[in-house]
Amino acid sequence: MSRIRFTRRLPAAVAVAGLALAVAACGGESSTSPEGTNAAAADDLKPNADLTKQSIQVTVWDGYLPEEFTKGAKDKLKVKDIKIALHATNEDAMAKLTASGDSGVDVAFVSGQYAQALNEQGLLEPIHPELIPNLANLYPEATQLSYDKGNKISVPYTWGTTGICYRTDLVKKKPTSWNDLLKPPAWADKKVTMMTTERWLALPALKALGYSVNTDKDEEIAKAKELLVAQKPHLLGYDDTTFGDKLKSGEAIMVEAWDGWCPTTDPKGNIAFEVPKEGSDLWVDTMVIMKSSKNKEAAHALINYILAPENHSWAAANINYKVPNKAAMERVKVPKGSLLGIKPDELLDGEAIVDLGQASTKYTRLSTEVTAQS
């Protein structure tokens, strides 16, 4: 099937700015431990609990689960009901999850740094592995994510990286460095696009300079800004959504892109993706259980259902994002040129983006000042 496009990654970094403040303002209690005071004790949750009296409310990005998901999961789990609510962005999800003491949501899909932020505010239920035996299907690398090592408060659903997507027939030299975008050669002048979401706008410059994508040092962010401001006159523009179309038409020849959005399977076969030599990121979309949930056994059972190979493989086959599930990926036929073939250890070479709390406002300011430059 053709890849579905999502807007959910676009404003993700925008929501990072002031995230900890926003959550706290909505009544979240600070907690640096996943074992919050309202968390269920392990003995209180039973692997063989009667789920027929439990209902599940899920909030997720549109298109991130198959249309028939609700019926299949309900029939398999024998729960009373499953309701799906949609959010367009991480920011929308955070507003929903932090608006009151009980959002009514049992299972939420959010990106990794947002799971981290929710947990730091004491809003997440710890993951009880005994209730999710299909965790065994995950790659070992999926337990080594820096925002949640050991999957203590989240379960990864999809993961990927960021790099340079380019036209093999129009570039005079294969791009291998972030500097190929930041300081484009004359033949690529005004044929390059960059993304504007805050953390991803900064990523190429930070990596080119040898800095962490999670730096909060003013001097390092300032040097990244200098590179980005100097780059701006040589750009075709900023584009988070249609860069693939611009590549196909030839209007652009090199773009910053998330791997799943780089159209490497285009029939013409002239589009490729490269992770620059300076390194890149590792983004992860996760499933979390809210501490306020009154249906915790059912919530765990739902995540376990999703992790079944025949279910989790749907995401890779239909939305072109890799899933961190070895058994599921083994069921997926990888099209020629598809980035689904990137190996977990290669992904783990990327630096996971983490929540920076109040320091995230530095990236908001960076993005505003760079894009406002004439």
Short mmCIF file of C-alpha atoms in Angstrom, two decimals:
data_model
loop_
_atom_site.label_atom_id
_atom_site.label_comp_id
_atom_site.label_asym_id
_atom_site.label_seq_id
_atom_site.Cartn_x
_atom_site.Cartn_y
_atom_site.Cartn_z
CA MET A 1 0.00 0.00 0.00
CA SER A 2 1.06 3.57 -0.52
CA ARG A 3 2.47 5.44 2.42
CA ILE A 4 0.08 7.52 4.51
CA ARG A 5 1.19 11.04 5.31
CA PHE A 6 0.98 12.41 8.80
CA THR A 7 1.17 15.87 10.30
CA ARG A 8 1.92 14.46 13.72
CA ARG A 9 5.68 14.99 13.56
CA LEU A 10 5.49 18.55 12.29
CA PRO A 11 4.61 20.52 15.42
CA ALA A 12 6.14 17.92 17.74
CA ALA A 13 9.15 20.02 18.59
CA VAL A 14 6.98 23.11 18.92
CA ALA A 15 5.22 21.44 21.82
CA VAL A 16 8.51 20.76 23.56
CA ALA A 17 8.91 24.45 24.32
CA GLY A 18 7.73 25.02 27.85
CA LEU A 19 6.44 21.47 28.07
CA ALA A 20 7.34 20.91 31.68
CA LEU A 21 5.81 24.26 32.60
CA ALA A 22 2.63 23.51 30.71
CA VAL A 23 2.19 20.13 32.36
CA ALA A 24 2.83 21.54 35.81
CA ALA A 25 0.36 24.35 35.20
CA CYS A 26 -2.28 21.74 34.40
CA GLY A 27 -1.97 20.10 37.78
CA GLY A 28 0.73 17.47 37.24
CA GLU A 29 2.81 16.68 40.29
CA SER A 30 6.54 16.60 39.83
CA SER A 31 8.05 13.17 40.02
CA THR A 32 11.38 11.95 38.76
CA SER A 33 10.48 8.36 39.54
CA PRO A 34 8.19 6.15 37.45
CA GLU A 35 6.82 4.78 40.73
CA GLY A 36 4.27 7.51 41.47
CA THR A 37 1.99 7.50 44.49
CA ASN A 38 -1.06 6.54 42.42
CA ALA A 39 0.66 3.76 40.53
CA ALA A 40 -0.81 0.31 40.91
CA ALA A 41 1.20 -2.11 43.00
CA ALA A 42 2.30 -5.15 41.00
CA ASP A 43 0.14 -7.39 43.19
CA ASP A 44 -2.94 -5.29 42.34
CA LEU A 45 -2.76 -6.09 38.63
CA LYS A 46 -3.59 -9.62 37.56
CA PRO A 47 -2.41 -11.16 34.26
CA ASN A 48 -5.61 -13.21 34.11
CA ALA A 49 -7.99 -10.45 35.18
CA ASP A 50 -11.57 -10.50 33.85
CA LEU A 51 -11.51 -7.80 31.16
CA THR A 52 -15.19 -8.01 30.26
CA LYS A 53 -15.97 -5.17 32.67
CA GLN A 54 -13.13 -2.91 31.52
CA SER A 55 -13.23 -0.38 28.70
CA ILE A 56 -10.27 1.27 26.97
CA GLN A 57 -9.93 4.85 25.72
CA VAL A 58 -7.01 5.41 23.32
CA THR A 59 -5.65 8.65 21.90
CA VAL A 60 -3.52 8.22 18.76
CA TRP A 61 -2.52 9.93 15.51
CA ASP A 62 -4.91 9.49 12.60
CA GLY A 63 -3.92 6.53 10.43
CA TYR A 64 -1.53 5.08 13.00
CA LEU A 65 -3.72 2.04 13.59
CA PRO A 66 -5.69 0.01 11.01
CA GLU A 67 -9.33 0.91 10.45
CA GLU A 68 -10.45 -2.50 11.71
CA PHE A 69 -8.28 -2.27 14.84
CA THR A 70 -11.09 -1.58 17.33
CA LYS A 71 -13.18 -4.58 16.31
CA GLY A 72 -10.23 -6.98 16.17
CA ALA A 73 -8.85 -5.92 19.54
CA LYS A 74 -12.26 -5.95 21.20
CA ASP A 75 -13.03 -9.45 19.92
CA LYS A 76 -9.63 -10.79 20.97
CA LEU A 77 -9.44 -9.18 24.40
CA LYS A 78 -13.14 -9.54 25.29
CA VAL A 79 -13.18 -6.05 26.78
CA LYS A 80 -16.40 -4.15 27.29
CA ASP A 81 -15.50 -1.41 24.81
CA ILE A 82 -12.61 0.29 22.99
CA LYS A 83 -12.88 3.92 21.94
CA ILE A 84 -10.36 5.68 19.72
CA ALA A 85 -9.82 9.45 19.92
CA LEU A 86 -7.49 11.20 17.48
CA HIS A 87 -4.88 13.87 18.06
CA ALA A 88 -3.11 15.68 15.24
CA THR A 89 0.11 16.45 17.09
CA ASN A 90 2.05 15.71 20.25
CA GLU A 91 0.98 19.15 21.44
CA ASP A 92 -2.68 18.22 21.06
CA ALA A 93 -2.11 14.99 22.96
CA MET A 94 -0.33 16.80 25.80
CA ALA A 95 -3.16 19.30 26.13
CA LYS A 96 -5.64 16.43 26.36
CA LEU A 97 -3.60 14.40 28.84
CA THR A 98 -2.78 17.27 31.20
CA ALA A 99 -6.08 19.19 31.15
CA SER A 100 -7.35 17.59 34.36
CA GLY A 101 -6.47 15.01 36.97
CA ASP A 102 -8.23 12.33 34.91
CA SER A 103 -8.21 12.77 31.14
CA GLY A 104 -10.27 9.62 30.68
CA VAL A 105 -7.49 8.24 28.49
CA ASP A 106 -6.08 4.82 29.28
CA VAL A 107 -3.48 4.38 26.49
CA ALA A 108 -1.80 7.30 24.72
CA PHE A 109 0.53 7.40 21.72
CA VAL A 110 3.16 10.13 22.14
CA SER A 111 6.75 10.63 21.01
CA GLY A 112 9.53 9.57 23.35
CA GLN A 113 10.44 12.94 24.81
CA TYR A 114 6.78 13.54 25.61
CA ALA A 115 6.52 10.23 27.43
CA GLN A 116 9.53 11.36 29.43
CA ALA A 117 7.88 14.70 30.24
CA LEU A 118 4.61 13.06 31.30
CA ASN A 119 6.50 10.70 33.57
CA GLU A 120 8.52 13.49 35.14
CA GLN A 121 5.21 15.07 36.11
CA GLY A 122 4.02 11.83 37.71
CA LEU A 123 1.26 11.16 35.17
CA LEU A 124 2.28 7.73 33.87
CA GLU A 125 1.67 4.22 35.15
CA PRO A 126 4.83 2.09 35.19
CA ILE A 127 4.79 -0.69 32.61
CA HIS A 128 4.17 -4.07 34.25
CA PRO A 129 6.07 -6.56 32.04
CA GLU A 130 4.23 -9.56 33.41
CA LEU A 131 1.08 -8.21 31.75
CA ILE A 132 2.78 -7.72 28.37
CA PRO A 133 4.48 -11.01 27.41
CA ASN A 134 4.83 -9.79 23.82
CA LEU A 135 7.52 -7.38 25.01
CA ALA A 136 9.74 -10.36 24.20
CA ASN A 137 9.14 -9.60 20.51
CA LEU A 138 11.01 -6.29 20.74
CA TYR A 139 14.58 -5.95 19.51
CA PRO A 140 17.08 -5.76 22.40
CA GLU A 141 17.98 -2.28 21.12
CA ALA A 142 14.43 -1.13 21.87
CA THR A 143 15.17 -1.44 25.59
CA GLN A 144 18.13 0.95 25.37
CA LEU A 145 16.32 4.19 24.54
CA SER A 146 17.82 7.04 26.55
CA TYR A 147 14.51 8.70 27.47
CA ASP A 148 13.30 5.39 29.02
CA LYS A 149 15.91 2.68 29.38
CA GLY A 150 14.34 -0.68 30.04
CA ASN A 151 10.90 0.46 28.83
CA LYS A 152 9.86 1.24 32.39
CA ILE A 153 7.16 3.77 31.50
CA SER A 154 6.63 3.39 27.75
CA VAL A 155 6.55 0.82 24.96
CA PRO A 156 7.96 1.85 21.55
CA TYR A 157 5.62 1.60 18.57
CA THR A 158 7.62 3.07 15.66
CA TRP A 159 11.12 4.48 15.31
CA GLY A 160 13.33 6.15 12.73
CA THR A 161 15.96 8.76 12.01
CA THR A 162 16.61 11.98 10.08
CA GLY A 163 18.98 12.51 7.17
CA ILE A 164 19.47 13.84 3.65
CA CYS A 165 16.98 12.77 1.00
CA TYR A 166 18.27 13.53 -2.50
CA ARG A 167 17.95 13.05 -6.25
CA THR A 168 20.71 10.70 -7.37
CA ASP A 169 20.43 11.89 -10.97
CA LEU A 170 20.61 15.62 -10.19
CA VAL A 171 23.35 15.90 -7.58
CA LYS A 172 26.90 16.16 -8.90
CA LYS A 173 28.24 14.52 -5.75
CA LYS A 174 26.58 12.19 -3.27
CA PRO A 175 25.86 14.11 -0.05
CA THR A 176 27.55 12.55 2.96
CA SER A 177 27.72 15.44 5.43
CA TRP A 178 25.25 17.83 7.03
CA ASN A 179 27.49 20.55 5.59
CA ASP A 180 26.26 19.55 2.12
CA LEU A 181 22.93 21.03 3.20
CA LEU A 182 24.25 23.80 5.43
CA LYS A 183 26.81 25.03 2.89
CA PRO A 184 25.38 23.81 -0.42
CA PRO A 185 27.72 23.85 -3.46
CA ALA A 186 26.90 26.19 -6.34
CA TRP A 187 25.08 23.46 -8.30
CA ALA A 188 22.68 22.99 -5.38
CA ASP A 189 22.14 26.67 -4.59
CA LYS A 190 18.44 27.37 -3.89
CA LYS A 191 17.60 23.71 -4.50
CA VAL A 192 17.77 22.65 -0.85
CA THR A 193 15.04 22.58 1.80
CA MET A 194 15.18 22.34 5.58
CA MET A 195 12.58 21.49 8.19
CA THR A 196 11.35 24.17 10.58
CA THR A 197 10.27 22.12 13.58
CA GLU A 198 12.54 23.40 16.30
CA ARG A 199 14.66 20.44 17.30
CA TRP A 200 14.97 19.24 13.70
CA LEU A 201 15.83 22.66 12.31
CA ALA A 202 18.73 22.77 14.76
CA LEU A 203 19.81 19.14 14.34
CA PRO A 204 21.97 19.44 11.17
CA ALA A 205 23.91 22.42 12.49
CA LEU A 206 24.43 20.91 15.94
CA LYS A 207 25.68 17.64 14.49
CA ALA A 208 27.90 19.38 11.93
CA LEU A 209 29.52 21.27 14.80
CA GLY A 210 30.01 18.09 16.82
CA TYR A 211 27.44 18.99 19.48
CA SER A 212 24.70 16.96 21.08
CA VAL A 213 21.22 17.30 19.61
CA ASN A 214 20.12 17.76 23.24
CA THR A 215 22.55 20.52 24.15
CA ASP A 216 21.28 23.32 26.34
CA LYS A 217 24.51 25.32 26.20
CA ASP A 218 23.91 28.87 25.01
CA GLU A 219 27.22 29.16 23.19
CA GLU A 220 26.64 25.94 21.21
CA ILE A 221 23.10 26.92 20.24
CA ALA A 222 24.41 30.34 19.20
CA LYS A 223 27.00 28.78 16.89
CA ALA A 224 24.32 26.55 15.37
CA LYS A 225 22.20 29.65 14.76
CA GLU A 226 25.11 31.30 12.91
CA LEU A 227 25.31 28.34 10.53
CA LEU A 228 21.57 28.32 9.93
CA VAL A 229 21.36 32.07 9.31
CA ALA A 230 24.26 31.88 6.84
CA GLN A 231 22.54 28.98 5.07
CA LYS A 232 19.19 30.71 4.60
CA PRO A 233 19.99 32.73 1.41
CA HIS A 234 20.95 29.48 -0.33
CA LEU A 235 17.73 27.61 0.46
CA LEU A 236 14.79 26.92 -1.79
CA GLY A 237 12.80 27.21 1.42
CA TYR A 238 11.64 25.54 4.61
CA ASP A 239 9.40 22.53 4.15
CA ASP A 240 8.16 19.89 6.56
CA THR A 241 5.48 18.31 4.39
CA THR A 242 6.02 18.49 0.62
CA PHE A 243 9.78 18.05 0.26
CA GLY A 244 9.21 14.61 -1.29
CA ASP A 245 7.07 16.15 -4.02
CA LYS A 246 9.70 18.83 -4.63
CA LEU A 247 12.31 16.10 -5.08
CA LYS A 248 10.13 14.19 -7.51
CA SER A 249 9.56 17.30 -9.62
CA GLY A 250 13.23 18.29 -9.53
CA GLU A 251 12.49 21.63 -7.88
CA ALA A 252 14.66 20.45 -4.99
CA ILE A 253 17.62 18.11 -5.24
CA MET A 254 18.59 17.73 -1.56
CA VAL A 255 16.33 18.01 1.49
CA GLU A 256 16.40 17.37 5.20
CA ALA A 257 13.91 14.56 5.82
CA TRP A 258 12.62 11.96 8.24
CA ASP A 259 13.44 8.57 6.80
CA GLY A 260 9.83 7.42 6.44
CA TRP A 261 8.99 10.53 4.43
CA CYS A 262 11.83 10.16 1.93
CA PRO A 263 10.19 8.61 -1.20
CA THR A 264 12.96 6.12 -1.91
CA THR A 265 10.48 3.65 -3.39
CA ASP A 266 9.43 6.07 -6.15
CA PRO A 267 9.09 4.05 -9.38
CA LYS A 268 11.74 6.15 -11.14
CA GLY A 269 14.29 4.89 -8.61
CA ASN A 270 16.25 8.14 -8.47
CA ILE A 271 15.71 9.16 -4.85
CA ALA A 272 18.02 8.02 -2.05
CA PHE A 273 18.51 8.67 1.66
CA GLU A 274 21.77 9.22 3.52
CA VAL A 275 22.51 9.49 7.23
CA PRO A 276 25.34 12.07 7.35
CA LYS A 277 28.73 11.02 8.67
CA GLU A 278 28.42 13.36 11.66
CA GLY A 279 25.48 11.31 12.91
CA SER A 280 21.81 12.01 13.42
CA ASP A 281 18.90 11.44 15.77
CA LEU A 282 16.71 8.54 16.81
CA TRP A 283 13.04 9.46 17.10
CA VAL A 284 10.58 7.06 18.71
CA ASP A 285 6.80 7.06 18.98
CA THR A 286 5.59 5.24 22.07
CA MET A 287 2.56 3.83 23.85
CA VAL A 288 2.04 4.86 27.49
CA ILE A 289 -0.55 4.06 30.15
CA MET A 290 -1.96 6.91 32.19
CA LYS A 291 -1.71 6.60 35.96
CA SER A 292 -5.30 7.87 36.19
CA SER A 293 -6.56 4.89 34.15
CA LYS A 294 -9.18 2.76 35.88
CA ASN A 295 -8.63 -0.02 33.32
CA LYS A 296 -4.96 -0.80 33.78
CA GLU A 297 -5.15 -4.54 33.07
CA ALA A 298 -7.06 -3.88 29.86
CA ALA A 299 -4.60 -1.14 28.89
CA HIS A 300 -1.68 -3.55 29.30
CA ALA A 301 -3.60 -6.21 27.37
CA LEU A 302 -4.16 -3.79 24.50
CA ILE A 303 -0.46 -2.98 24.22
CA ASN A 304 0.28 -6.70 24.32
CA TYR A 305 -2.22 -7.20 21.48
CA ILE A 306 -0.54 -4.49 19.41
CA LEU A 307 2.86 -6.12 19.91
CA ALA A 308 1.67 -9.41 18.43
CA PRO A 309 3.65 -9.81 15.16
CA GLU A 310 0.57 -10.07 12.96
CA ASN A 311 -0.71 -6.75 14.36
CA HIS A 312 2.44 -4.68 14.79
CA SER A 313 3.67 -5.52 11.28
CA TRP A 314 0.73 -3.49 9.91
CA ALA A 315 2.48 -0.23 10.83
CA ALA A 316 5.63 -1.03 8.84
CA ALA A 317 3.67 -2.32 5.86
CA ASN A 318 1.24 0.58 5.71
CA ILE A 319 2.84 3.76 7.05
CA ASN A 320 6.45 3.07 6.04
CA TYR A 321 7.83 3.53 9.56
CA LYS A 322 9.99 0.80 11.02
CA VAL A 323 8.69 -0.92 14.14
CA PRO A 324 11.04 -2.02 16.94
CA ASN A 325 9.51 -5.50 16.89
CA LYS A 326 11.75 -8.23 15.49
CA ALA A 327 8.97 -10.78 15.04
CA ALA A 328 6.80 -8.18 13.28
CA MET A 329 9.53 -6.94 10.93
CA GLU A 330 10.25 -10.51 9.87
CA ARG A 331 6.73 -10.60 8.43
CA VAL A 332 7.17 -7.46 6.32
CA LYS A 333 8.19 -7.63 2.69
CA VAL A 334 10.62 -4.76 2.28
CA PRO A 335 10.20 -3.05 -1.13
CA LYS A 336 13.29 -2.35 -3.21
CA GLY A 337 14.86 0.90 -2.06
CA SER A 338 12.74 1.06 1.11
CA LEU A 339 14.28 2.42 4.29
CA LEU A 340 12.52 -0.27 6.27
CA GLY A 341 15.71 -2.25 5.89
CA ILE A 342 17.70 -0.03 8.26
CA LYS A 343 18.93 -2.28 11.09
CA PRO A 344 18.17 -1.60 14.77
CA ASP A 345 21.84 -1.20 15.69
CA GLU A 346 22.18 1.41 12.96
CA LEU A 347 19.19 3.28 14.35
CA LEU A 348 20.62 3.13 17.84
CA ASP A 349 23.70 4.95 16.55
CA GLY A 350 21.42 7.99 16.42
CA GLU A 351 21.06 10.24 19.44
CA ALA A 352 17.60 10.03 20.97
CA ILE A 353 15.90 13.39 21.36
CA VAL A 354 14.95 13.92 25.01
CA ASP A 355 12.79 16.47 26.80
CA LEU A 356 14.82 19.49 27.90
CA GLY A 357 12.19 21.06 30.14
CA GLN A 358 12.53 24.84 30.39
CA ALA A 359 15.66 24.77 28.21
CA SER A 360 13.43 23.83 25.26
CA THR A 361 12.50 27.50 24.97
CA LYS A 362 16.02 28.10 23.68
CA TYR A 363 15.11 26.07 20.59
CA THR A 364 11.84 27.95 20.18
CA ARG A 365 13.83 31.19 20.15
CA LEU A 366 16.42 29.74 17.75
CA SER A 367 13.76 28.67 15.25
CA THR A 368 11.93 32.01 15.45
CA GLU A 369 15.09 34.05 15.00
CA VAL A 370 16.44 31.93 12.13
CA THR A 371 13.23 31.79 10.09
CA ALA A 372 12.56 35.51 10.70
CA GLN A 373 15.90 36.55 9.21
CA SER A 374 15.50 38.34 5.86
#
